[in-house]
Amino acid sequence: MFIILLRVAIIFLVVLLLIRLMGKRQIGEMQPFELVIMLIFADIATMPMADMSVPLLNAVIPLVTLVLLQFFLSFLARKSLFFRKIINGKPVVVIDPNGIIFENLKALNMTLDDLTEALRGCNVASFDEVQYALIETNGKASVILKAANSPATCQDLKLKPAETTLPILLISDGKINKENLLLAKIDLNFISNVLKKAKIKTLKDVLVMTIDNDGKVYLQAKKQSCQILNVNFKGGENW
């Protein structure tokens, strides 16, 4: 039993390391050749787990070979447009200003129902809102709306809003993120004052607390609704 657990743990760690080396793409963002490699990955990794007679090296060597192959194909795709088109394919326009391009839809083996579903995934309810729609090489849809259906931007309204930064996490599940505290140049007295203002008794009661560069605090205690507080704080230069 111990040998089985050890083999499973080794294969798991090897696969985890190799997948991390391959990058952080999600399944829906993978190129076709990357998806094929992942499917073969799963099959090879299960062999020494299911069959004790299969040496671990018989799984590790093919897995490493697949990762090297992925690196090689990715390198070719980066360096050569010709190989990029062969390996990844190219985006296909399925809607233009004249309407749906049925021939391209047919070439992609997509139905109108598939196209409608893809548009809904882009928050588009109707074909007449779309100026262009493309199916990317990873199978996802990209949509460019007609000008009348596009949301107004600050540039359209001639506004000049202040640039913002990502909120920084200060407390997570009752524990202070000391690294972020130093990054934001915030001390424990600041945290205590904010918790007092929010009428939260102890640090352990806090589920999450973040702050942005304008001093807007998102704070939620466990089993309570979230609170949005505005405090005297200017930061964001360090993160």
PDB file of N, CA and C in Angstrom, residues 37-132:
ATOM      1  N   ILE A  37      -1.593  17.666 -26.146  1.00  0.00           N
ATOM      2  CA  ILE A  37      -0.529  17.279 -25.217  1.00  0.00           C
ATOM      3  C   ILE A  37      -1.094  17.004 -23.825  1.00  0.00           C
ATOM      4  N   MET A  38      -2.048  17.830 -23.369  1.00  0.00           N
ATOM      5  CA  MET A  38      -2.634  17.627 -22.047  1.00  0.00           C
ATOM      6  C   MET A  38      -3.431  16.334 -21.972  1.00  0.00           C
ATOM      7  N   LEU A  39      -4.123  15.984 -23.055  1.00  0.00           N
ATOM      8  CA  LEU A  39      -4.883  14.729 -23.069  1.00  0.00           C
ATOM      9  C   LEU A  39      -3.948  13.526 -22.998  1.00  0.00           C
ATOM     10  N   ILE A  40      -2.846  13.590 -23.740  1.00  0.00           N
ATOM     11  CA  ILE A  40      -1.865  12.499 -23.692  1.00  0.00           C
ATOM     12  C   ILE A  40      -1.203  12.457 -22.315  1.00  0.00           C
ATOM     13  N   PHE A  41      -0.977  13.633 -21.751  1.00  0.00           N
ATOM     14  CA  PHE A  41      -0.420  13.743 -20.403  1.00  0.00           C
ATOM     15  C   PHE A  41      -1.223  12.896 -19.419  1.00  0.00           C
ATOM     16  N   ALA A  42      -2.529  13.112 -19.435  1.00  0.00           N
ATOM     17  CA  ALA A  42      -3.409  12.425 -18.485  1.00  0.00           C
ATOM     18  C   ALA A  42      -3.345  10.914 -18.667  1.00  0.00           C
ATOM     19  N   ASP A  43      -3.292  10.471 -19.919  1.00  0.00           N
ATOM     20  CA  ASP A  43      -3.265   9.038 -20.196  1.00  0.00           C
ATOM     21  C   ASP A  43      -1.967   8.406 -19.710  1.00  0.00           C
ATOM     22  N   ILE A  44      -0.845   9.079 -19.983  1.00  0.00           N
ATOM     23  CA  ILE A  44       0.458   8.533 -19.589  1.00  0.00           C
ATOM     24  C   ILE A  44       0.608   8.522 -18.070  1.00  0.00           C
ATOM     25  N   ALA A  45       0.128   9.581 -17.418  1.00  0.00           N
ATOM     26  CA  ALA A  45       0.287   9.704 -15.965  1.00  0.00           C
ATOM     27  C   ALA A  45      -0.477   8.625 -15.205  1.00  0.00           C
ATOM     28  N   THR A  46      -1.572   8.147 -15.773  1.00  0.00           N
ATOM     29  CA  THR A  46      -2.373   7.139 -15.067  1.00  0.00           C
ATOM     30  C   THR A  46      -1.825   5.724 -15.212  1.00  0.00           C
ATOM     31  N   MET A  47      -0.945   5.498 -16.195  1.00  0.00           N
ATOM     32  CA  MET A  47      -0.445   4.129 -16.431  1.00  0.00           C
ATOM     33  C   MET A  47       0.283   3.542 -15.223  1.00  0.00           C
ATOM     34  N   PRO A  48       1.298   4.223 -14.645  1.00  0.00           N
ATOM     35  CA  PRO A  48       1.982   3.617 -13.489  1.00  0.00           C
ATOM     36  C   PRO A  48       1.129   3.603 -12.222  1.00  0.00           C
ATOM     37  N   MET A  49       0.050   4.383 -12.197  1.00  0.00           N
ATOM     38  CA  MET A  49      -0.838   4.331 -11.039  1.00  0.00           C
ATOM     39  C   MET A  49      -1.739   3.108 -11.096  1.00  0.00           C
ATOM     40  N   ALA A  50      -2.205   2.790 -12.295  1.00  0.00           N
ATOM     41  CA  ALA A  50      -3.133   1.668 -12.453  1.00  0.00           C
ATOM     42  C   ALA A  50      -2.418   0.328 -12.543  1.00  0.00           C
ATOM     43  N   ASP A  51      -1.177   0.339 -13.058  1.00  0.00           N
ATOM     44  CA  ASP A  51      -0.435  -0.910 -13.269  1.00  0.00           C
ATOM     45  C   ASP A  51       0.900  -0.826 -12.544  1.00  0.00           C
ATOM     46  N   MET A  52       1.046  -1.586 -11.458  1.00  0.00           N
ATOM     47  CA  MET A  52       2.262  -1.542 -10.651  1.00  0.00           C
ATOM     48  C   MET A  52       3.470  -2.105 -11.386  1.00  0.00           C
ATOM     49  N   SER A  53       3.236  -2.860 -12.452  1.00  0.00           N
ATOM     50  CA  SER A  53       4.359  -3.443 -13.191  1.00  0.00           C
ATOM     51  C   SER A  53       5.027  -2.437 -14.119  1.00  0.00           C
ATOM     52  N   VAL A  54       4.389  -1.281 -14.322  1.00  0.00           N
ATOM     53  CA  VAL A  54       4.953  -0.248 -15.189  1.00  0.00           C
ATOM     54  C   VAL A  54       5.940   0.598 -14.389  1.00  0.00           C
ATOM     55  N   PRO A  55       7.217   0.633 -14.780  1.00  0.00           N
ATOM     56  CA  PRO A  55       8.200   1.459 -14.054  1.00  0.00           C
ATOM     57  C   PRO A  55       7.837   2.943 -14.135  1.00  0.00           C
ATOM     58  N   LEU A  56       8.202   3.677 -13.097  1.00  0.00           N
ATOM     59  CA  LEU A  56       7.906   5.106 -13.069  1.00  0.00           C
ATOM     60  C   LEU A  56       8.582   5.850 -14.216  1.00  0.00           C
ATOM     61  N   LEU A  57       9.780   5.400 -14.588  1.00  0.00           N
ATOM     62  CA  LEU A  57      10.491   6.066 -15.680  1.00  0.00           C
ATOM     63  C   LEU A  57       9.743   5.955 -16.998  1.00  0.00           C
ATOM     64  N   ASN A  58       8.956   4.901 -17.150  1.00  0.00           N
ATOM     65  CA  ASN A  58       8.166   4.741 -18.386  1.00  0.00           C
ATOM     66  C   ASN A  58       7.081   5.806 -18.502  1.00  0.00           C
ATOM     67  N   ALA A  59       6.770   6.464 -17.414  1.00  0.00           N
ATOM     68  CA  ALA A  59       5.823   7.576 -17.455  1.00  0.00           C
ATOM     69  C   ALA A  59       6.546   8.914 -17.443  1.00  0.00           C
ATOM     70  N   VAL A  60       7.596   9.021 -16.614  1.00  0.00           N
ATOM     71  CA  VAL A  60       8.292  10.300 -16.465  1.00  0.00           C
ATOM     72  C   VAL A  60       8.967  10.722 -17.764  1.00  0.00           C
ATOM     73  N   ILE A  61       9.643   9.792 -18.445  1.00  0.00           N
ATOM     74  CA  ILE A  61      10.362  10.145 -19.678  1.00  0.00           C
ATOM     75  C   ILE A  61       9.405  10.630 -20.774  1.00  0.00           C
ATOM     76  N   PRO A  62       8.284   9.926 -21.046  1.00  0.00           N
ATOM     77  CA  PRO A  62       7.344  10.464 -22.046  1.00  0.00           C
ATOM     78  C   PRO A  62       6.743  11.811 -21.654  1.00  0.00           C
ATOM     79  N   LEU A  63       6.491  12.018 -20.351  1.00  0.00           N
ATOM     80  CA  LEU A  63       5.933  13.291 -19.907  1.00  0.00           C
ATOM     81  C   LEU A  63       6.914  14.432 -20.154  1.00  0.00           C
ATOM     82  N   VAL A  64       8.178  14.208 -19.812  1.00  0.00           N
ATOM     83  CA  VAL A  64       9.202  15.234 -20.053  1.00  0.00           C
ATOM     84  C   VAL A  64       9.352  15.489 -21.546  1.00  0.00           C
ATOM     85  N   THR A  65       9.279  14.421 -22.348  1.00  0.00           N
ATOM     86  CA  THR A  65       9.384  14.563 -23.809  1.00  0.00           C
ATOM     87  C   THR A  65       8.249  15.417 -24.356  1.00  0.00           C
ATOM     88  N   LEU A  66       7.038  15.213 -23.833  1.00  0.00           N
ATOM     89  CA  LEU A  66       5.893  16.015 -24.280  1.00  0.00           C
ATOM     90  C   LEU A  66       6.069  17.490 -23.934  1.00  0.00           C
ATOM     91  N   VAL A  67       6.613  17.775 -22.753  1.00  0.00           N
ATOM     92  CA  VAL A  67       6.846  19.173 -22.359  1.00  0.00           C
ATOM     93  C   VAL A  67       7.888  19.809 -23.274  1.00  0.00           C
ATOM     94  N   LEU A  68       8.957  19.071 -23.574  1.00  0.00           N
ATOM     95  CA  LEU A  68       9.979  19.594 -24.491  1.00  0.00           C
ATOM     96  C   LEU A  68       9.384  19.838 -25.877  1.00  0.00           C
ATOM     97  N   LEU A  69       8.490  18.942 -26.300  1.00  0.00           N
ATOM     98  CA  LEU A  69       7.816  19.123 -27.587  1.00  0.00           C
ATOM     99  C   LEU A  69       6.940  20.374 -27.568  1.00  0.00           C
ATOM    100  N   GLN A  70       6.257  20.593 -26.438  1.00  0.00           N
ATOM    101  CA  GLN A  70       5.424  21.789 -26.313  1.00  0.00           C
ATOM    102  C   GLN A  70       6.273  23.059 -26.373  1.00  0.00           C
ATOM    103  N   PHE A  71       7.434  23.045 -25.692  1.00  0.00           N
ATOM    104  CA  PHE A  71       8.347  24.186 -25.744  1.00  0.00           C
ATOM    105  C   PHE A  71       8.812  24.442 -27.180  1.00  0.00           C
ATOM    106  N   PHE A  72       9.138  23.365 -27.890  1.00  0.00           N
ATOM    107  CA  PHE A  72       9.645  23.490 -29.257  1.00  0.00           C
ATOM    108  C   PHE A  72       8.580  24.061 -30.188  1.00  0.00           C
ATOM    109  N   LEU A  73       7.354  23.526 -30.093  1.00  0.00           N
ATOM    110  CA  LEU A  73       6.271  24.022 -30.945  1.00  0.00           C
ATOM    111  C   LEU A  73       5.907  25.464 -30.608  1.00  0.00           C
ATOM    112  N   SER A  74       5.928  25.811 -29.313  1.00  0.00           N
ATOM    113  CA  SER A  74       5.648  27.190 -28.905  1.00  0.00           C
ATOM    114  C   SER A  74       6.730  28.132 -29.428  1.00  0.00           C
ATOM    115  N   PHE A  75       7.983  27.664 -29.413  1.00  0.00           N
ATOM    116  CA  PHE A  75       9.091  28.475 -29.938  1.00  0.00           C
ATOM    117  C   PHE A  75       8.903  28.717 -31.433  1.00  0.00           C
ATOM    118  N   LEU A  76       8.530  27.667 -32.179  1.00  0.00           N
ATOM    119  CA  LEU A  76       8.285  27.815 -33.614  1.00  0.00           C
ATOM    120  C   LEU A  76       7.137  28.787 -33.875  1.00  0.00           C
ATOM    121  N   ALA A  77       6.085  28.678 -33.046  1.00  0.00           N
ATOM    122  CA  ALA A  77       4.928  29.555 -33.233  1.00  0.00           C
ATOM    123  C   ALA A  77       5.287  31.012 -32.959  1.00  0.00           C
ATOM    124  N   ARG A  78       6.194  31.249 -32.015  1.00  0.00           N
ATOM    125  CA  ARG A  78       6.601  32.629 -31.710  1.00  0.00           C
ATOM    126  C   ARG A  78       7.497  33.207 -32.796  1.00  0.00           C
ATOM    127  N   LYS A  79       8.336  32.367 -33.374  1.00  0.00           N
ATOM    128  CA  LYS A  79       9.356  32.852 -34.302  1.00  0.00           C
ATOM    129  C   LYS A  79       8.904  32.882 -35.761  1.00  0.00           C
ATOM    130  N   SER A  80       7.903  32.093 -36.108  1.00  0.00           N
ATOM    131  CA  SER A  80       7.528  31.981 -37.521  1.00  0.00           C
ATOM    132  C   SER A  80       6.017  32.097 -37.693  1.00  0.00           C
ATOM    133  N   LEU A  81       5.597  33.066 -38.507  1.00  0.00           N
ATOM    134  CA  LEU A  81       4.174  33.200 -38.818  1.00  0.00           C
ATOM    135  C   LEU A  81       3.664  31.987 -39.571  1.00  0.00           C
ATOM    136  N   PHE A  82       4.510  31.423 -40.430  1.00  0.00           N
ATOM    137  CA  PHE A  82       4.110  30.255 -41.214  1.00  0.00           C
ATOM    138  C   PHE A  82       3.781  29.079 -40.302  1.00  0.00           C
ATOM    139  N   PHE A  83       4.689  28.778 -39.363  1.00  0.00           N
ATOM    140  CA  PHE A  83       4.443  27.667 -38.436  1.00  0.00           C
ATOM    141  C   PHE A  83       3.305  27.994 -37.479  1.00  0.00           C
ATOM    142  N   ARG A  84       3.152  29.281 -37.139  1.00  0.00           N
ATOM    143  CA  ARG A  84       2.068  29.667 -36.245  1.00  0.00           C
ATOM    144  C   ARG A  84       0.712  29.350 -36.867  1.00  0.00           C
ATOM    145  N   LYS A  85       0.584  29.617 -38.163  1.00  0.00           N
ATOM    146  CA  LYS A  85      -0.675  29.320 -38.846  1.00  0.00           C
ATOM    147  C   LYS A  85      -0.914  27.822 -38.930  1.00  0.00           C
ATOM    148  N   ILE A  86       0.184  27.048 -39.149  1.00  0.00           N
ATOM    149  CA  ILE A  86       0.049  25.589 -39.246  1.00  0.00           C
ATOM    150  C   ILE A  86      -0.314  24.983 -37.888  1.00  0.00           C
ATOM    151  N   ILE A  87       0.379  25.440 -36.843  1.00  0.00           N
ATOM    152  CA  ILE A  87       0.210  24.841 -35.514  1.00  0.00           C
ATOM    153  C   ILE A  87      -1.059  25.334 -34.832  1.00  0.00           C
ATOM    154  N   ASN A  88      -1.285  26.653 -34.876  1.00  0.00           N
ATOM    155  CA  ASN A  88      -2.403  27.242 -34.133  1.00  0.00           C
ATOM    156  C   ASN A  88      -3.631  27.531 -34.984  1.00  0.00           C
ATOM    157  N   GLY A  89      -3.440  27.628 -36.310  1.00  0.00           N
ATOM    158  CA  GLY A  89      -4.522  28.091 -37.166  1.00  0.00           C
ATOM    159  C   GLY A  89      -4.579  29.609 -37.123  1.00  0.00           C
ATOM    160  N   LYS A  90      -5.670  30.191 -37.561  1.00  0.00           N
ATOM    161  CA  LYS A  90      -5.820  31.644 -37.534  1.00  0.00           C
ATOM    162  C   LYS A  90      -7.266  32.007 -37.221  1.00  0.00           C
ATOM    163  N   PRO A  91      -7.494  33.211 -36.676  1.00  0.00           N
ATOM    164  CA  PRO A  91      -8.873  33.627 -36.372  1.00  0.00           C
ATOM    165  C   PRO A  91      -9.728  33.675 -37.632  1.00  0.00           C
ATOM    166  N   VAL A  92     -10.993  33.353 -37.458  1.00  0.00           N
ATOM    167  CA  VAL A  92     -11.926  33.320 -38.594  1.00  0.00           C
ATOM    168  C   VAL A  92     -13.070  34.293 -38.332  1.00  0.00           C
ATOM    169  N   VAL A  93     -13.312  35.182 -39.297  1.00  0.00           N
ATOM    170  CA  VAL A  93     -14.420  36.130 -39.181  1.00  0.00           C
ATOM    171  C   VAL A  93     -15.730  35.411 -39.521  1.00  0.00           C
ATOM    172  N   VAL A  94     -16.678  35.448 -38.597  1.00  0.00           N
ATOM    173  CA  VAL A  94     -17.964  34.786 -38.829  1.00  0.00           C
ATOM    174  C   VAL A  94     -19.109  35.789 -38.978  1.00  0.00           C
ATOM    175  N   ILE A  95     -18.888  37.033 -38.557  1.00  0.00           N
ATOM    176  CA  ILE A  95     -19.869  38.107 -38.780  1.00  0.00           C
ATOM    177  C   ILE A  95     -19.108  39.351 -39.218  1.00  0.00           C
ATOM    178  N   ASP A  96     -19.572  39.982 -40.278  1.00  0.00           N
ATOM    179  CA  ASP A  96     -19.015  41.258 -40.724  1.00  0.00           C
ATOM    180  C   ASP A  96     -20.172  42.239 -40.915  1.00  0.00           C
ATOM    181  N   PRO A  97     -19.924  43.465 -41.382  1.00  0.00           N
ATOM    182  CA  PRO A  97     -21.030  44.424 -41.523  1.00  0.00           C
ATOM    183  C   PRO A  97     -22.161  43.958 -42.436  1.00  0.00           C
ATOM    184  N   ASN A  98     -21.893  42.967 -43.289  1.00  0.00           N
ATOM    185  CA  ASN A  98     -22.933  42.450 -44.179  1.00  0.00           C
ATOM    186  C   ASN A  98     -23.760  41.332 -43.547  1.00  0.00           C
ATOM    187  N   GLY A  99     -23.348  40.879 -42.352  1.00  0.00           N
ATOM    188  CA  GLY A  99     -24.103  39.825 -41.688  1.00  0.00           C
ATOM    189  C   GLY A  99     -23.256  38.596 -41.411  1.00  0.00           C
ATOM    190  N   ILE A 100     -23.925  37.474 -41.185  1.00  0.00           N
ATOM    191  CA  ILE A 100     -23.248  36.215 -40.861  1.00  0.00           C
ATOM    192  C   ILE A 100     -22.601  35.639 -42.119  1.00  0.00           C
ATOM    193  N   ILE A 101     -21.352  35.207 -41.994  1.00  0.00           N
ATOM    194  CA  ILE A 101     -20.644  34.583 -43.109  1.00  0.00           C
ATOM    195  C   ILE A 101     -20.822  33.072 -42.972  1.00  0.00           C
ATOM    196  N   PHE A 102     -21.816  32.554 -43.651  1.00  0.00           N
ATOM    197  CA  PHE A 102     -22.201  31.163 -43.456  1.00  0.00           C
ATOM    198  C   PHE A 102     -21.095  30.203 -43.885  1.00  0.00           C
ATOM    199  N   GLU A 103     -20.352  30.539 -44.936  1.00  0.00           N
ATOM    200  CA  GLU A 103     -19.292  29.649 -45.415  1.00  0.00           C
ATOM    201  C   GLU A 103     -18.218  29.454 -44.341  1.00  0.00           C
ATOM    202  N   ASN A 104     -17.856  30.524 -43.660  1.00  0.00           N
ATOM    203  CA  ASN A 104     -16.850  30.414 -42.604  1.00  0.00           C
ATOM    204  C   ASN A 104     -17.390  29.644 -41.400  1.00  0.00           C
ATOM    205  N   LEU A 105     -18.668  29.847 -41.128  1.00  0.00           N
ATOM    206  CA  LEU A 105     -19.300  29.114 -40.035  1.00  0.00           C
ATOM    207  C   LEU A 105     -19.294  27.619 -40.332  1.00  0.00           C
ATOM    208  N   LYS A 106     -19.593  27.289 -41.577  1.00  0.00           N
ATOM    209  CA  LYS A 106     -19.610  25.891 -42.005  1.00  0.00           C
ATOM    210  C   LYS A 106     -18.212  25.286 -41.949  1.00  0.00           C
ATOM    211  N   ALA A 107     -17.198  26.070 -42.342  1.00  0.00           N
ATOM    212  CA  ALA A 107     -15.819  25.582 -42.306  1.00  0.00           C
ATOM    213  C   ALA A 107     -15.364  25.281 -40.880  1.00  0.00           C
ATOM    214  N   LEU A 108     -15.917  26.003 -39.913  1.00  0.00           N
ATOM    215  CA  LEU A 108     -15.586  25.783 -38.502  1.00  0.00           C
ATOM    216  C   LEU A 108     -16.443  24.688 -37.874  1.00  0.00           C
ATOM    217  N   ASN A 109     -17.354  24.137 -38.661  1.00  0.00           N
ATOM    218  CA  ASN A 109     -18.273  23.108 -38.160  1.00  0.00           C
ATOM    219  C   ASN A 109     -19.119  23.642 -37.010  1.00  0.00           C
ATOM    220  N   MET A 110     -19.543  24.911 -37.146  1.00  0.00           N
ATOM    221  CA  MET A 110     -20.393  25.547 -36.134  1.00  0.00           C
ATOM    222  C   MET A 110     -21.794  25.746 -36.684  1.00  0.00           C
ATOM    223  N   THR A 111     -22.761  25.637 -35.802  1.00  0.00           N
ATOM    224  CA  THR A 111     -24.146  25.919 -36.170  1.00  0.00           C
ATOM    225  C   THR A 111     -24.506  27.331 -35.719  1.00  0.00           C
ATOM    226  N   LEU A 112     -25.659  27.805 -36.140  1.00  0.00           N
ATOM    227  CA  LEU A 112     -26.131  29.115 -35.690  1.00  0.00           C
ATOM    228  C   LEU A 112     -26.379  29.117 -34.185  1.00  0.00           C
ATOM    229  N   ASP A 113     -26.789  27.960 -33.653  1.00  0.00           N
ATOM    230  CA  ASP A 113     -26.975  27.857 -32.206  1.00  0.00           C
ATOM    231  C   ASP A 113     -25.637  28.035 -31.488  1.00  0.00           C
ATOM    232  N   ASP A 114     -24.566  27.433 -32.040  1.00  0.00           N
ATOM    233  CA  ASP A 114     -23.235  27.599 -31.453  1.00  0.00           C
ATOM    234  C   ASP A 114     -22.811  29.063 -31.480  1.00  0.00           C
ATOM    235  N   LEU A 115     -23.080  29.731 -32.596  1.00  0.00           N
ATOM    236  CA  LEU A 115     -22.712  31.141 -32.723  1.00  0.00           C
ATOM    237  C   LEU A 115     -23.507  32.004 -31.746  1.00  0.00           C
ATOM    238  N   THR A 116     -24.798  31.715 -31.626  1.00  0.00           N
ATOM    239  CA  THR A 116     -25.639  32.467 -30.683  1.00  0.00           C
ATOM    240  C   THR A 116     -25.138  32.291 -29.258  1.00  0.00           C
ATOM    241  N   GLU A 117     -24.763  31.071 -28.899  1.00  0.00           N
ATOM    242  CA  GLU A 117     -24.232  30.800 -27.560  1.00  0.00           C
ATOM    243  C   GLU A 117     -22.924  31.551 -27.330  1.00  0.00           C
ATOM    244  N   ALA A 118     -22.059  31.569 -28.357  1.00  0.00           N
ATOM    245  CA  ALA A 118     -20.784  32.282 -28.244  1.00  0.00           C
ATOM    246  C   ALA A 118     -21.006  33.778 -28.049  1.00  0.00           C
ATOM    247  N   LEU A 119     -21.989  34.346 -28.741  1.00  0.00           N
ATOM    248  CA  LEU A 119     -22.287  35.777 -28.587  1.00  0.00           C
ATOM    249  C   LEU A 119     -22.834  36.077 -27.200  1.00  0.00           C
ATOM    250  N   ARG A 120     -23.698  35.189 -26.702  1.00  0.00           N
ATOM    251  CA  ARG A 120     -24.220  35.398 -25.340  1.00  0.00           C
ATOM    252  C   ARG A 120     -23.084  35.383 -24.325  1.00  0.00           C
ATOM    253  N   GLY A 121     -22.065  34.541 -24.586  1.00  0.00           N
ATOM    254  CA  GLY A 121     -20.899  34.524 -23.706  1.00  0.00           C
ATOM    255  C   GLY A 121     -20.129  35.823 -23.726  1.00  0.00           C
ATOM    256  N   CYS A 122     -20.329  36.623 -24.771  1.00  0.00           N
ATOM    257  CA  CYS A 122     -19.715  37.956 -24.874  1.00  0.00           C
ATOM    258  C   CYS A 122     -20.698  39.057 -24.495  1.00  0.00           C
ATOM    259  N   ASN A 123     -21.805  38.682 -23.847  1.00  0.00           N
ATOM    260  CA  ASN A 123     -22.844  39.630 -23.412  1.00  0.00           C
ATOM    261  C   ASN A 123     -23.496  40.356 -24.587  1.00  0.00           C
ATOM    262  N   VAL A 124     -23.667  39.638 -25.682  1.00  0.00           N
ATOM    263  CA  VAL A 124     -24.348  40.181 -26.856  1.00  0.00           C
ATOM    264  C   VAL A 124     -25.628  39.385 -27.068  1.00  0.00           C
ATOM    265  N   ALA A 125     -26.748  40.083 -27.135  1.00  0.00           N
ATOM    266  CA  ALA A 125     -28.041  39.402 -27.222  1.00  0.00           C
ATOM    267  C   ALA A 125     -28.540  39.225 -28.645  1.00  0.00           C
ATOM    268  N   SER A 126     -28.065  40.063 -29.572  1.00  0.00           N
ATOM    269  CA  SER A 126     -28.636  40.048 -30.916  1.00  0.00           C
ATOM    270  C   SER A 126     -27.544  40.239 -31.966  1.00  0.00           C
ATOM    271  N   PHE A 127     -27.764  39.583 -33.130  1.00  0.00           N
ATOM    272  CA  PHE A 127     -26.802  39.700 -34.223  1.00  0.00           C
ATOM    273  C   PHE A 127     -26.652  41.139 -34.708  1.00  0.00           C
ATOM    274  N   ASP A 128     -27.731  41.918 -34.642  1.00  0.00           N
ATOM    275  CA  ASP A 128     -27.678  43.266 -35.203  1.00  0.00           C
ATOM    276  C   ASP A 128     -26.838  44.232 -34.373  1.00  0.00           C
ATOM    277  N   GLU A 129     -26.373  43.800 -33.184  1.00  0.00           N
ATOM    278  CA  GLU A 129     -25.493  44.639 -32.378  1.00  0.00           C
ATOM    279  C   GLU A 129     -24.034  44.513 -32.806  1.00  0.00           C
ATOM    280  N   VAL A 130     -23.749  43.502 -33.628  1.00  0.00           N
ATOM    281  CA  VAL A 130     -22.360  43.126 -33.909  1.00  0.00           C
ATOM    282  C   VAL A 130     -21.870  43.737 -35.216  1.00  0.00           C
ATOM    283  N   GLN A 131     -20.700  44.368 -35.159  1.00  0.00           N
ATOM    284  CA  GLN A 131     -20.023  44.833 -36.362  1.00  0.00           C
ATOM    285  C   GLN A 131     -19.147  43.718 -36.933  1.00  0.00           C
ATOM    286  N   TYR A 132     -18.330  43.127 -36.067  1.00  0.00           N
ATOM    287  CA  TYR A 132     -17.508  41.979 -36.445  1.00  0.00           C
ATOM    288  C   TYR A 132     -17.521  40.967 -35.304  1.00  0.00           C
TER     289      TYR A 132
END
